[in-house]
Amino acid sequence: MRNQITNALSDFFFEYETPRQVLVRNRRVGVVCRLIQLGVLAYIIGWVFIYEKGYQSTDTAISSVFTKMKGVGYTNTSGYERVWDVADYVFPSQGDSSFVVMTNYIITEGQMMGKCPELEGKHNCSSDSDCEVGAFKRQMTGVCVNSTKTCEVLAWCPVEDDHSIPDPPLLMSAENYTLFIKNSVTFPLFGVKRSNLVESIDGDYIGKCLYDPKKDPLCPIFKLGDIIKLSGFNFKTIAKEGGAIGIVVEWTCNLDMDIKQCEPEYHFHALYGNPGEKEDVKASVGYNFRYAKHYMEDKIQKRTLLKVFGIRFDIIVQSLARKFDIIPTLTAIGSGVGIFGVATVVCDLVLLYLLPKREFYKNMKFKYTDTPAQQDSESLGLDTSVYYTIEANARQAQVPGKSNDPDSEAAITGSDEKK
């Protein structure tokens, strides 16, 4: 028993098993095999390593965006001149990555809480019975005002009249406003920190530069008119009723190279609607909101209501950093080596099921056993190896026109291929 255990352990530790291989000399199968292997090799080198950079690990950035607007607007409505600065036309004013620049507005001044008739054309009535208390969007009082033939409402009076939107937009000067974007990113996996104020940007450069996709692609100062144009909109069209623009700051960095080559790229997209679509076919046109400025006059609370039409800007940071890593490299190589097995599978299918001499190849590839016959041979005193030789020769003899000698069959195969 001890010797058996010792022999088993010895066989386990000191012996190596390798699968049996059959060398097939067939041009068609050989060409198919090499073409598949060449395709797999091209996939591994071209797609996995060169295009997808499978030898590198990746990381996305933690980012922060700070914005600042500059510019002064001027309006002259009904002889009333007014200057609009950043505090008046930017919402919110904290420098967020998402903000609105006012380009047009409807103003209703001197509103105070009370009762007044609804606008003409809205909630028309001929008697008090037509004005149901609490109906519709406004709080109705149940009274029909004879002078306007509209229902009386409890609201901020006079009520806002927003039927007519100023055209051309009142703040066309917004086209010349400038936007400063300061963006910082951190790739925590690699411990790399970058800012869009790269090494080539200093105070003097910022003071005189203006973003241009070809001449000054790294300048962080943008003219609003240029942003609208690059996004595909017409400034006058979008300024009238508002819209939305996306500014994408893209960081794609190969950290195996000099860190100075890790620089941002800016892209501009129309987020609201299709710039080429006609306004009259849209379900909801523009971007607008209301805000009010409250004040006291003769101990009465009043407000100035503005319906603001503006351009909403959303600054989006997209990032991807890559750096060499041995683990994804070995993983990519291992998966590529595994894919090489496809060639073996395909060629085996061709050999065993498609070629005219498939029976011969089956006999070469597989070793058949027949337990009852083997037992008979052992009862007759035949050696097992002798039985296997007899069985293999018998199977080869079943193929018509074939020699029992494997070497002669190989010679026949080679001559057939030459023909």
XYZ file of N, CA and C in Angstrom, residues 145-245:
303
model
N -66.638 91.633 -15.035
C -66.407 93.070 -15.211
C -66.998 93.487 -16.552
N -67.976 94.391 -16.515
C -68.695 94.770 -17.727
C -67.811 95.536 -18.713
N -66.858 96.322 -18.212
C -66.044 97.155 -19.112
C -65.139 96.329 -20.006
N -64.687 95.179 -19.516
C -63.781 94.327 -20.307
C -64.428 93.024 -20.742
N -65.606 92.733 -20.126
C -66.288 91.464 -20.390
C -65.381 90.269 -20.081
N -64.589 90.429 -19.019
C -63.754 89.332 -18.527
C -63.984 89.181 -17.031
N -63.597 88.030 -16.507
C -63.814 87.751 -15.097
C -62.824 88.510 -14.219
N -63.280 88.889 -13.046
C -62.402 89.540 -12.067
C -61.610 88.471 -11.327
N -60.332 88.773 -11.054
C -59.458 87.814 -10.391
C -58.768 88.477 -9.213
N -58.396 87.669 -8.243
C -57.574 88.111 -7.125
C -56.140 87.753 -7.461
N -55.315 88.774 -7.694
C -53.964 88.520 -8.192
C -53.112 89.771 -8.001
N -51.872 89.694 -8.509
C -51.026 90.882 -8.587
C -51.525 91.709 -9.776
N -51.970 92.905 -9.482
C -52.599 93.748 -10.501
C -51.717 94.952 -10.816
N -51.711 95.395 -12.086
C -52.408 94.792 -13.232
C -51.773 93.458 -13.642
N -52.572 92.572 -14.215
C -52.064 91.259 -14.601
C -51.100 91.399 -15.782
N -50.204 90.441 -15.883
C -49.174 90.466 -16.919
C -49.772 90.209 -18.298
N -49.297 90.977 -19.263
C -49.687 90.777 -20.659
C -48.453 90.308 -21.426
N -48.402 88.997 -21.722
C -47.233 88.425 -22.394
C -47.575 87.892 -23.776
N -48.621 88.447 -24.388
C -49.017 87.979 -25.712
C -47.986 88.341 -26.773
N -47.393 89.497 -26.632
C -46.477 89.994 -27.663
C -45.045 89.959 -27.132
N -44.194 89.169 -27.783
C -42.779 89.066 -27.403
C -41.982 90.076 -28.230
N -41.169 90.915 -27.582
C -40.399 91.915 -28.323
C -39.551 91.294 -29.428
N -39.651 91.874 -30.613
C -38.877 91.409 -31.760
C -38.464 92.632 -32.586
N -37.168 92.906 -32.744
C -36.015 92.088 -32.336
C -35.832 92.044 -30.825
N -35.063 91.082 -30.331
C -34.844 90.947 -28.889
C -34.264 92.238 -28.299
N -34.658 92.548 -27.056
C -34.235 93.798 -26.426
C -32.750 93.810 -26.088
N -32.182 92.639 -25.808
C -30.771 92.587 -25.423
C -29.943 91.870 -26.491
N -30.006 92.389 -27.694
C -29.157 91.854 -28.763
C -27.682 92.068 -28.469
N -27.381 93.019 -27.577
C -25.991 93.272 -27.193
C -25.379 92.078 -26.474
N -26.207 91.113 -26.035
C -25.670 89.925 -25.367
C -24.763 89.117 -26.274
N -24.867 89.327 -27.572
C -24.013 88.611 -28.523
C -22.544 88.899 -28.282
N -22.247 90.060 -27.696
C -20.849 90.464 -27.466
C -20.389 90.210 -26.039
N -21.247 89.618 -25.194
C -20.800 89.276 -23.847
C -19.710 88.205 -23.940
N -18.882 88.130 -22.909
C -17.830 87.108 -22.869
C -18.023 86.219 -21.645
N -17.654 84.963 -21.812
C -17.775 83.965 -20.753
C -16.392 83.400 -20.453
N -16.018 83.446 -19.169
C -14.753 82.869 -18.727
C -15.046 81.567 -17.991
N -14.390 80.478 -18.424
C -14.585 79.162 -17.813
C -13.279 78.719 -17.162
N -13.372 78.400 -15.886
C -12.216 77.854 -15.172
C -12.586 76.451 -14.707
N -11.837 75.481 -15.168
C -12.148 74.075 -14.902
C -10.921 73.359 -14.345
N -11.122 72.645 -13.251
C -10.049 71.845 -12.649
C -10.508 70.399 -12.573
N -9.609 69.477 -12.912
C -9.915 68.044 -12.867
C -8.841 67.317 -12.078
N -9.249 66.233 -11.430
C -8.329 65.374 -10.681
C -8.606 63.924 -11.043
N -7.553 63.207 -11.433
C -7.661 61.765 -11.702
C -7.124 61.028 -10.472
N -8.004 60.611 -9.559
C -7.525 60.065 -8.272
C -6.719 58.784 -8.402
N -7.013 57.948 -9.409
C -6.282 56.693 -9.559
C -4.807 56.931 -9.858
N -4.522 57.976 -10.623
C -3.146 58.261 -11.022
C -2.539 59.427 -10.241
N -3.332 60.085 -9.403
C -2.810 61.204 -8.623
C -2.416 62.396 -9.471
N -3.171 62.658 -10.549
C -2.860 63.740 -11.478
C -3.920 64.830 -11.362
N -3.485 66.090 -11.268
C -4.379 67.239 -11.218
C -4.052 68.169 -12.388
N -5.111 68.604 -13.071
C -4.918 69.502 -14.209
C -5.969 70.609 -14.184
N -5.666 71.697 -14.853
C -6.587 72.813 -14.995
C -6.599 73.231 -16.457
N -7.736 73.812 -16.897
C -7.772 74.291 -18.280
C -6.899 75.530 -18.481
N -6.410 76.096 -17.394
C -5.396 77.156 -17.504
C -4.032 76.475 -17.545
N -3.702 75.917 -18.699
C -2.500 75.104 -18.846
C -1.245 75.969 -18.823
N -0.088 75.300 -18.980
C 1.197 75.990 -18.801
C 1.381 77.177 -19.738
N 0.806 77.123 -20.941
C 1.016 78.207 -21.915
C 0.113 79.415 -21.665
N -0.782 79.320 -20.667
C -1.720 80.416 -20.397
C -1.265 81.185 -19.168
N -1.085 82.492 -19.335
C -0.745 83.367 -18.213
C -1.673 84.573 -18.222
N -1.424 85.508 -17.312
C -2.285 86.674 -17.185
C -2.341 87.519 -18.441
N -1.186 87.715 -19.084
C -1.151 88.527 -20.306
C -1.944 87.865 -21.434
N -1.831 86.542 -21.528
C -2.542 85.819 -22.591
C -4.048 85.910 -22.387
N -4.504 85.715 -21.146
C -5.940 85.772 -20.870
C -6.485 87.165 -21.147
N -5.693 88.186 -20.899
C -6.158 89.549 -21.083
C -6.449 89.921 -22.528
N -5.893 89.179 -23.482
C -6.064 89.549 -24.886
C -6.608 88.425 -25.761
N -6.770 87.207 -25.232
C -7.177 86.083 -26.089
C -8.694 85.977 -26.158
N -9.171 85.318 -27.195
C -10.579 84.995 -27.393
C -10.631 83.653 -28.104
N -11.462 82.748 -27.601
C -11.463 81.380 -28.112
C -11.741 81.334 -29.603
N -10.904 80.566 -30.285
C -11.113 80.248 -31.695
C -10.696 78.792 -31.882
N -11.546 77.944 -32.466
C -11.228 76.514 -32.546
C -9.942 76.200 -33.302
N -9.474 77.125 -34.143
C -8.246 76.881 -34.896
C -7.077 77.722 -34.393
N -7.312 79.014 -34.144
C -6.219 79.907 -33.761
C -5.918 79.849 -32.263
N -6.939 79.844 -31.437
C -6.758 79.836 -29.977
C -7.647 78.769 -29.343
N -7.343 77.488 -29.549
C -8.228 76.428 -29.027
C -8.130 76.237 -27.514
N -7.139 76.837 -26.857
C -6.975 76.672 -25.414
C -7.433 77.895 -24.628
N -7.840 78.953 -25.303
C -8.269 80.163 -24.607
C -9.562 79.883 -23.843
N -9.634 80.191 -22.539
C -10.830 79.895 -21.740
C -11.873 81.000 -21.764
N -11.728 81.988 -22.654
C -12.675 83.095 -22.747
C -13.434 82.969 -24.066
N -14.776 82.975 -23.977
C -15.622 82.705 -25.129
C -16.590 83.857 -25.345
N -16.764 84.235 -26.578
C -17.769 85.224 -26.944
C -19.091 84.500 -27.160
N -20.168 85.017 -26.569
C -21.446 84.329 -26.636
C -21.921 84.140 -28.074
N -21.703 85.124 -28.906
C -22.092 84.995 -30.305
C -21.377 83.854 -30.991
N -20.089 83.650 -30.653
C -19.328 82.542 -31.247
C -19.837 81.196 -30.741
N -20.203 81.123 -29.460
C -20.728 79.875 -28.904
C -22.019 79.478 -29.616
N -22.918 80.468 -29.797
C -24.185 80.183 -30.463
C -23.950 79.721 -31.897
N -23.019 80.363 -32.580
C -22.726 80.017 -33.968
C -22.132 78.610 -34.070
N -21.197 78.285 -33.176
C -20.560 76.968 -33.213
C -21.537 75.844 -32.844
N -22.585 76.168 -32.112
C -23.577 75.151 -31.747
C -24.618 74.938 -32.840
N -24.619 75.809 -33.867
C -25.534 75.631 -34.982
C -26.749 76.534 -34.968
N -26.885 77.418 -33.957
C -28.030 78.315 -33.868
C -27.716 79.668 -34.493
N -28.785 80.399 -34.827
C -28.687 81.807 -35.193
C -28.978 82.632 -33.944
N -28.116 83.602 -33.634
C -28.239 84.296 -32.363
C -29.569 85.036 -32.254
N -30.001 85.730 -33.292
C -31.238 86.497 -33.224
C -32.432 85.583 -32.982
N -32.425 84.401 -33.597
C -33.531 83.450 -33.444
C -33.605 82.922 -32.026
N -32.476 82.528 -31.471
C -32.488 81.943 -30.134
C -32.646 83.012 -29.063
N -32.211 84.252 -29.347
C -32.315 85.322 -28.363
C -33.750 85.773 -28.155
N -34.590 85.634 -29.157
C -35.973 86.108 -29.044
C -36.743 85.334 -27.983
N -36.727 84.025 -28.030
C -37.532 83.226 -27.116
C -36.710 82.276 -26.263
N -35.389 82.303 -26.401
C -34.531 81.509 -25.530
C -34.235 80.132 -26.078
N -33.341 79.419 -25.401
C -32.932 78.075 -25.798
C -31.897 77.546 -24.830
N -31.262 76.450 -25.184
C -30.269 75.818 -24.313
C -29.068 75.375 -25.129
N -27.878 75.658 -24.595
C -26.615 75.306 -25.242
C -25.769 74.502 -24.264
